[in-house]
Short mmCIF file of C-alpha atoms in Angstrom, two decimals:
data_model
loop_
_atom_site.label_atom_id
_atom_site.label_comp_id
_atom_site.label_asym_id
_atom_site.label_seq_id
_atom_site.Cartn_x
_atom_site.Cartn_y
_atom_site.Cartn_z
CA MET A 1 -23.63 23.43 23.54
CA THR A 2 -21.20 24.29 26.33
CA GLU A 3 -21.72 27.42 28.41
CA ASP A 4 -19.38 29.56 26.31
CA GLY A 5 -21.17 28.47 23.12
CA PHE A 6 -17.93 27.57 21.35
CA SER A 7 -17.99 23.80 21.74
CA TYR A 8 -20.50 20.98 21.98
CA LYS A 9 -20.66 17.94 24.27
CA GLU A 10 -22.68 14.75 23.99
CA LYS A 11 -22.81 11.51 25.99
CA PHE A 12 -23.10 8.01 24.51
CA ILE A 13 -23.41 4.50 25.90
CA ILE A 14 -21.34 1.89 24.05
CA ARG A 15 -23.85 -0.60 22.65
CA GLY A 16 -23.46 -4.28 21.89
CA PHE A 17 -23.23 -3.88 18.12
CA GLU A 18 -20.45 -1.28 18.52
CA VAL A 19 -17.92 -3.64 20.14
CA GLY A 20 -15.75 -6.43 18.80
CA ILE A 21 -15.12 -9.96 20.02
CA ASN A 22 -13.23 -8.59 23.03
CA LYS A 23 -16.24 -6.48 24.11
CA ILE A 24 -14.47 -3.16 23.56
CA ALA A 25 -15.45 -0.47 21.06
CA THR A 26 -13.92 -0.71 17.60
CA ILE A 27 -12.02 2.14 15.98
CA GLU A 28 -14.87 2.40 13.45
CA THR A 29 -17.28 2.95 16.37
CA ILE A 30 -15.07 5.73 17.70
CA ALA A 31 -14.84 7.36 14.26
CA ASN A 32 -18.60 7.13 13.70
CA LEU A 33 -19.26 8.76 17.07
CA LEU A 34 -16.86 11.57 16.23
CA GLN A 35 -18.74 12.18 13.00
CA GLU A 36 -22.09 12.02 14.80
CA VAL A 37 -21.04 14.59 17.40
CA GLY A 38 -19.68 16.89 14.70
CA SER A 39 -22.94 16.71 12.74
CA ASN A 40 -25.03 17.25 15.88
CA HIS A 41 -22.92 20.27 16.79
CA ALA A 42 -23.61 21.77 13.37
CA GLN A 43 -27.33 21.09 13.69
CA SER A 44 -27.43 22.64 17.16
CA VAL A 45 -26.35 26.01 15.73
CA GLY A 46 -28.77 25.85 12.80
CA PHE A 47 -26.57 24.26 10.14
CA SER A 48 -26.78 20.92 8.37
CA THR A 49 -30.48 20.60 7.65
CA ASP A 50 -29.64 18.60 4.52
CA GLY A 51 -25.95 17.79 4.77
CA PHE A 52 -22.88 17.50 6.98
CA GLY A 53 -22.43 20.92 8.59
CA THR A 54 -23.52 22.97 5.60
CA SER A 55 -24.34 26.64 6.21
CA PRO A 56 -27.17 28.53 4.43
CA THR A 57 -24.72 30.03 1.92
CA MET A 58 -23.16 26.64 1.25
CA ARG A 59 -26.54 25.08 0.53
CA LYS A 60 -27.45 27.92 -1.80
CA LEU A 61 -24.21 27.44 -3.76
CA HIS A 62 -24.35 23.60 -3.67
CA LEU A 63 -21.21 23.36 -1.53
CA ILE A 64 -20.38 20.56 0.89
CA TRP A 65 -17.62 19.72 3.36
CA VAL A 66 -15.43 16.70 2.63
CA THR A 67 -12.75 15.18 4.85
CA ALA A 68 -9.17 15.96 3.85
CA ARG A 69 -7.34 14.53 6.87
CA MET A 70 -8.27 12.64 10.03
CA HIS A 71 -6.08 11.77 13.01
CA ILE A 72 -7.36 9.73 15.97
CA GLU A 73 -5.52 8.58 19.08
CA VAL A 74 -7.10 6.18 21.58
CA TYR A 75 -5.31 5.64 24.89
CA LYS A 76 -7.84 3.20 26.32
CA TYR A 77 -10.83 1.80 24.45
CA PRO A 78 -14.24 1.98 26.16
CA ALA A 79 -16.00 -1.32 26.79
CA TRP A 80 -19.56 -2.51 26.24
CA ARG A 81 -22.04 -0.38 28.25
CA ASP A 82 -19.43 2.22 29.23
CA VAL A 83 -20.73 5.80 29.10
CA ILE A 84 -18.50 8.28 27.32
CA GLU A 85 -18.66 12.01 26.64
CA ILE A 86 -17.27 13.63 23.52
CA GLU A 87 -16.54 17.35 23.21
CA THR A 88 -16.01 18.94 19.80
CA TRP A 89 -15.35 22.36 18.34
CA CYS A 90 -14.35 23.79 14.97
CA GLN A 91 -12.18 26.66 13.76
CA ASN A 92 -10.71 28.10 10.60
CA GLU A 93 -7.86 26.22 8.90
CA GLY A 94 -6.20 28.04 6.02
CA ARG A 95 -7.88 29.45 2.91
CA ILE A 96 -9.76 26.36 1.75
CA GLY A 97 -10.54 24.47 4.92
CA THR A 98 -11.86 24.23 8.42
CA ARG A 99 -10.61 22.21 11.37
CA ARG A 100 -12.61 20.11 13.82
CA ASP A 101 -11.17 18.68 17.05
CA TRP A 102 -12.51 16.26 19.66
CA ILE A 103 -11.71 15.18 23.22
CA LEU A 104 -13.16 11.88 24.50
CA ASN A 105 -13.79 11.27 28.21
CA ASP A 106 -14.85 8.30 30.32
CA VAL A 107 -17.85 9.63 32.27
CA ALA A 108 -17.31 7.28 35.23
CA THR A 109 -13.67 8.26 35.82
CA GLY A 110 -13.35 11.62 34.07
CA GLU A 111 -10.33 10.21 32.27
CA VAL A 112 -9.46 11.45 28.79
CA PHE A 113 -9.22 8.23 26.77
CA GLY A 114 -8.85 9.70 23.30
CA ARG A 115 -8.31 12.77 21.15
CA ALA A 116 -8.86 13.50 17.48
CA THR A 117 -8.45 16.24 14.92
CA SER A 118 -9.50 16.65 11.30
CA LYS A 119 -9.30 18.99 8.35
CA TRP A 120 -12.24 19.53 6.03
CA VAL A 121 -12.28 21.25 2.65
CA MET A 122 -15.13 22.63 0.59
CA MET A 123 -16.30 20.92 -2.60
CA ASN A 124 -18.89 21.87 -5.19
CA GLN A 125 -21.53 19.15 -5.11
CA ASP A 126 -22.24 19.44 -8.84
CA THR A 127 -18.73 19.71 -10.31
CA ARG A 128 -17.03 17.68 -7.51
CA ARG A 129 -14.21 20.24 -7.52
CA MET A 130 -12.59 21.82 -4.46
CA GLN A 131 -13.47 25.43 -3.78
CA LYS A 132 -12.00 28.18 -1.61
CA VAL A 133 -13.95 29.01 1.55
CA SER A 134 -15.57 32.38 0.86
CA ASP A 135 -15.76 35.21 3.39
CA ASP A 136 -19.56 34.79 3.47
CA VAL A 137 -19.25 31.18 4.58
CA LYS A 138 -16.54 32.03 7.12
CA GLU A 139 -18.75 34.69 8.67
CA GLU A 140 -21.50 32.11 9.14
CA TYR A 141 -19.47 29.58 11.09
CA LEU A 142 -16.69 31.58 12.75
CA VAL A 143 -19.15 33.10 15.23
CA PHE A 144 -19.44 29.60 16.75
CA CYS A 145 -15.67 29.00 16.92
CA PRO A 146 -13.33 29.66 19.87
CA ARG A 147 -11.92 33.19 19.84
CA GLU A 148 -8.39 31.86 20.37
CA PRO A 149 -6.95 28.75 18.69
CA ARG A 150 -7.75 25.63 20.69
CA LEU A 151 -6.11 22.36 19.64
CA ALA A 152 -6.80 18.83 20.81
CA PHE A 153 -3.11 18.16 20.10
CA SER A 154 -1.22 21.21 21.31
CA GLU A 155 2.12 19.45 21.71
CA LYS A 156 4.89 20.56 19.38
CA ASN A 157 5.63 18.03 16.63
CA ASN A 158 2.69 15.82 17.64
CA LYS A 159 1.73 12.81 15.53
CA SER A 160 -1.21 14.57 13.88
CA LEU A 161 1.20 16.87 12.02
CA LYS A 162 3.40 14.18 10.48
CA ARG A 163 3.52 13.90 6.71
CA ILE A 164 2.56 10.48 5.35
CA ALA A 165 4.93 9.14 2.71
CA LYS A 166 3.40 7.32 -0.26
CA LEU A 167 3.69 3.55 -0.01
CA GLU A 168 5.38 2.23 -3.14
CA ASP A 169 5.16 -1.19 -4.81
CA PRO A 170 5.98 -3.90 -4.05
CA VAL A 171 4.27 -4.12 -0.67
CA ARG A 172 4.33 -6.79 1.99
CA TYR A 173 0.59 -7.01 2.71
CA SER A 174 -2.46 -6.40 0.54
CA LYS A 175 -6.18 -6.99 0.23
CA LEU A 176 -7.40 -6.56 -3.33
CA GLY A 177 -10.80 -6.05 -4.90
CA LEU A 178 -12.67 -4.32 -2.06
CA LYS A 179 -16.10 -3.08 -3.14
CA PRO A 180 -18.25 -0.43 -1.45
CA ARG A 181 -21.64 -1.55 -0.20
CA ARG A 182 -24.70 0.63 -0.62
CA ALA A 183 -24.63 1.13 3.14
CA ASP A 184 -21.14 2.68 2.82
CA LEU A 185 -22.50 5.72 0.95
CA ASP A 186 -23.34 8.86 2.90
CA MET A 187 -25.62 11.81 2.26
CA ASN A 188 -22.86 13.49 0.22
CA GLN A 189 -23.25 10.66 -2.33
CA HIS A 190 -19.81 9.12 -1.89
CA VAL A 191 -18.21 6.49 0.32
CA ASN A 192 -18.24 7.66 3.94
CA ASN A 193 -14.85 8.49 5.43
CA VAL A 194 -15.20 5.84 8.18
CA THR A 195 -15.38 3.09 5.54
CA TYR A 196 -11.79 3.90 4.56
CA ILE A 197 -10.65 2.95 8.07
CA GLY A 198 -12.13 -0.52 7.65
CA TRP A 199 -10.47 -0.90 4.25
CA VAL A 200 -7.08 0.09 5.68
CA LEU A 201 -7.43 -2.51 8.44
CA GLU A 202 -8.26 -5.24 5.90
CA SER A 203 -4.60 -5.50 4.90
CA ILE A 204 -3.11 -5.44 8.41
CA PRO A 205 -1.38 -8.80 9.07
CA LYS A 206 -3.34 -11.22 11.24
CA GLU A 207 -0.50 -11.62 13.72
CA ILE A 208 -0.79 -7.91 14.56
CA ILE A 209 -4.60 -7.96 14.78
CA ASP A 210 -4.46 -10.94 17.14
CA THR A 211 -1.92 -9.49 19.57
CA HIS A 212 -2.13 -5.70 19.26
CA GLU A 213 -4.68 -2.90 19.26
CA LEU A 214 -4.73 0.32 17.26
CA GLN A 215 -3.53 3.32 19.24
CA ALA A 216 -3.26 5.94 16.49
CA ILE A 217 -4.43 6.34 12.92
CA THR A 218 -3.87 9.15 10.42
CA LEU A 219 -5.60 9.23 7.04
CA ASP A 220 -5.12 11.66 4.15
CA TYR A 221 -8.13 11.61 1.83
CA ARG A 222 -7.03 12.36 -1.73
CA ARG A 223 -9.86 11.29 -4.01
CA GLU A 224 -13.56 10.50 -3.76
CA CYS A 225 -14.62 6.89 -3.93
CA GLN A 226 -17.95 6.15 -5.58
CA GLN A 227 -20.30 3.19 -5.25
CA TYR A 228 -19.02 1.22 -8.24
CA ASN A 229 -15.28 1.72 -7.66
CA VAL A 230 -13.15 -1.30 -6.74
CA VAL A 231 -10.37 -0.62 -4.24
CA ASP A 232 -7.03 -2.24 -3.34
CA SER A 233 -5.72 -1.92 0.22
CA LEU A 234 -1.92 -2.02 0.57
CA THR A 235 0.13 -2.07 3.78
CA GLY A 236 3.86 -1.88 4.45
CA LEU A 237 6.05 -1.61 7.53
CA GLU A 238 7.38 1.75 8.63
CA LEU A 239 10.85 1.41 10.14
CA THR A 240 13.24 3.90 11.67
CA GLU A 241 16.82 4.33 10.52
CA GLY A 242 18.13 6.83 13.02
CA SER A 243 15.52 9.57 12.82
CA LYS A 244 14.41 8.75 9.26
CA MET A 245 11.21 6.82 8.63
CA VAL A 246 11.43 4.15 5.92
CA SER A 247 8.64 2.13 4.35
CA VAL A 248 9.43 -1.50 3.64
CA GLY A 249 7.74 -3.75 1.07
CA THR A 250 8.40 -7.31 0.00
CA ASN A 251 11.86 -6.34 -1.17
CA GLY A 252 12.88 -5.38 2.38
CA SER A 253 14.97 -7.44 4.75
CA ALA A 254 13.53 -10.86 5.47
CA THR A 255 14.25 -10.27 9.16
CA ALA A 256 12.58 -6.86 9.29
CA THR A 257 9.73 -6.37 11.73
CA ALA A 258 7.34 -3.50 12.30
CA THR A 259 9.30 -2.41 15.35
CA THR A 260 10.42 1.20 15.04
CA ARG A 261 12.66 1.69 18.07
CA GLU A 262 14.70 -0.58 20.28
CA ASP A 263 13.06 0.92 23.38
CA ASP A 264 9.58 0.52 21.91
CA HIS A 265 9.59 -3.16 20.94
CA ASP A 266 5.86 -3.66 21.51
CA CYS A 267 4.88 -0.75 19.23
CA HIS A 268 4.36 -1.44 15.52
CA ARG A 269 3.86 1.14 12.77
CA PHE A 270 2.57 0.73 9.24
CA LEU A 271 2.05 2.85 6.13
CA HIS A 272 -1.07 2.33 4.04
CA LEU A 273 -2.34 3.07 0.55
CA LEU A 274 -5.85 2.73 -0.84
CA ARG A 275 -6.02 2.93 -4.63
CA LEU A 276 -8.42 2.21 -7.46
CA SER A 277 -7.99 -1.31 -8.80
CA SER A 278 -8.73 -0.15 -12.34
CA ASP A 279 -5.94 2.36 -12.86
CA GLY A 280 -3.96 2.60 -9.62
CA ARG A 281 -5.04 6.15 -8.82
CA GLU A 282 -4.48 7.01 -5.17
CA ILE A 283 -7.58 7.38 -2.99
CA ASN A 284 -6.12 7.55 0.47
CA ARG A 285 -2.80 7.19 2.26
CA GLY A 286 -2.47 6.42 5.95
CA ARG A 287 -0.33 5.59 8.93
CA THR A 288 -1.27 3.35 11.87
CA GLU A 289 0.42 2.66 15.19
CA TRP A 290 -0.28 -0.44 17.27
CA ARG A 291 0.42 -1.37 20.90
CA LYS A 292 0.33 -4.70 22.68
CA LYS A 293 -3.20 -5.59 23.78
CA PRO A 294 -3.66 -4.99 27.51
CA THR A 295 -4.77 -7.76 29.84
CA ARG A 296 -8.44 -7.16 30.62
#
């Protein structure tokens, strides 16, 4: 815990199995570390003895936290054996949720290389239905929250606030028939939220993966995914017409690219949809933003 008791910091060294072929950390590594720090923060204040950040009242009532929205921005990815420090804190977010934010620092330089924010809602573990956060639960965790609102993204109209439009058929890129592995399940008995990031990236075109790196990702989690579900990952371009964002599928212009602004020709943006293969029900919708890979 930090000195004021309202946030938590932890250092990590980037290990060999957490980097890709370019020897820098993957976005899944970053997301897993965010989740780890959040869980450790909860444990440090006496929560989460048998779940992700569950308070005594939550455990008594069989309530758990589930991710509703996640937004991550990475300005510079850490490399193999870099030491990083992540600070996290939580606060109230509306009637049915809580908010957790993170700031990521390079220990050697003190540079902030990433920020993230998330919204979590409460679900009954037995009925799998969402439930309002009771005053009893709020009283248990608000004592560990900052007294004044503190946001990782304090800028007005920042990317974390943007609504994600639903990607409609037909789409330009897809990866069908994705199946959860047993290792993808977490202690809440459903597919872990980080797995969705990997599924989203499965349908990114190879020419983008080869030449660009992910600089921002936003995911809205809309339905649980269980072990035996089969998932389709769909991706389409997000283009700008004036100030309006437009998703483009296979029926779009043959000359369209993922470029969104004339002055931002190296930045590419995509919309994403994860859905059940069996009936097309929506699991997750997302947005990603990619920049040209730096010379290392």
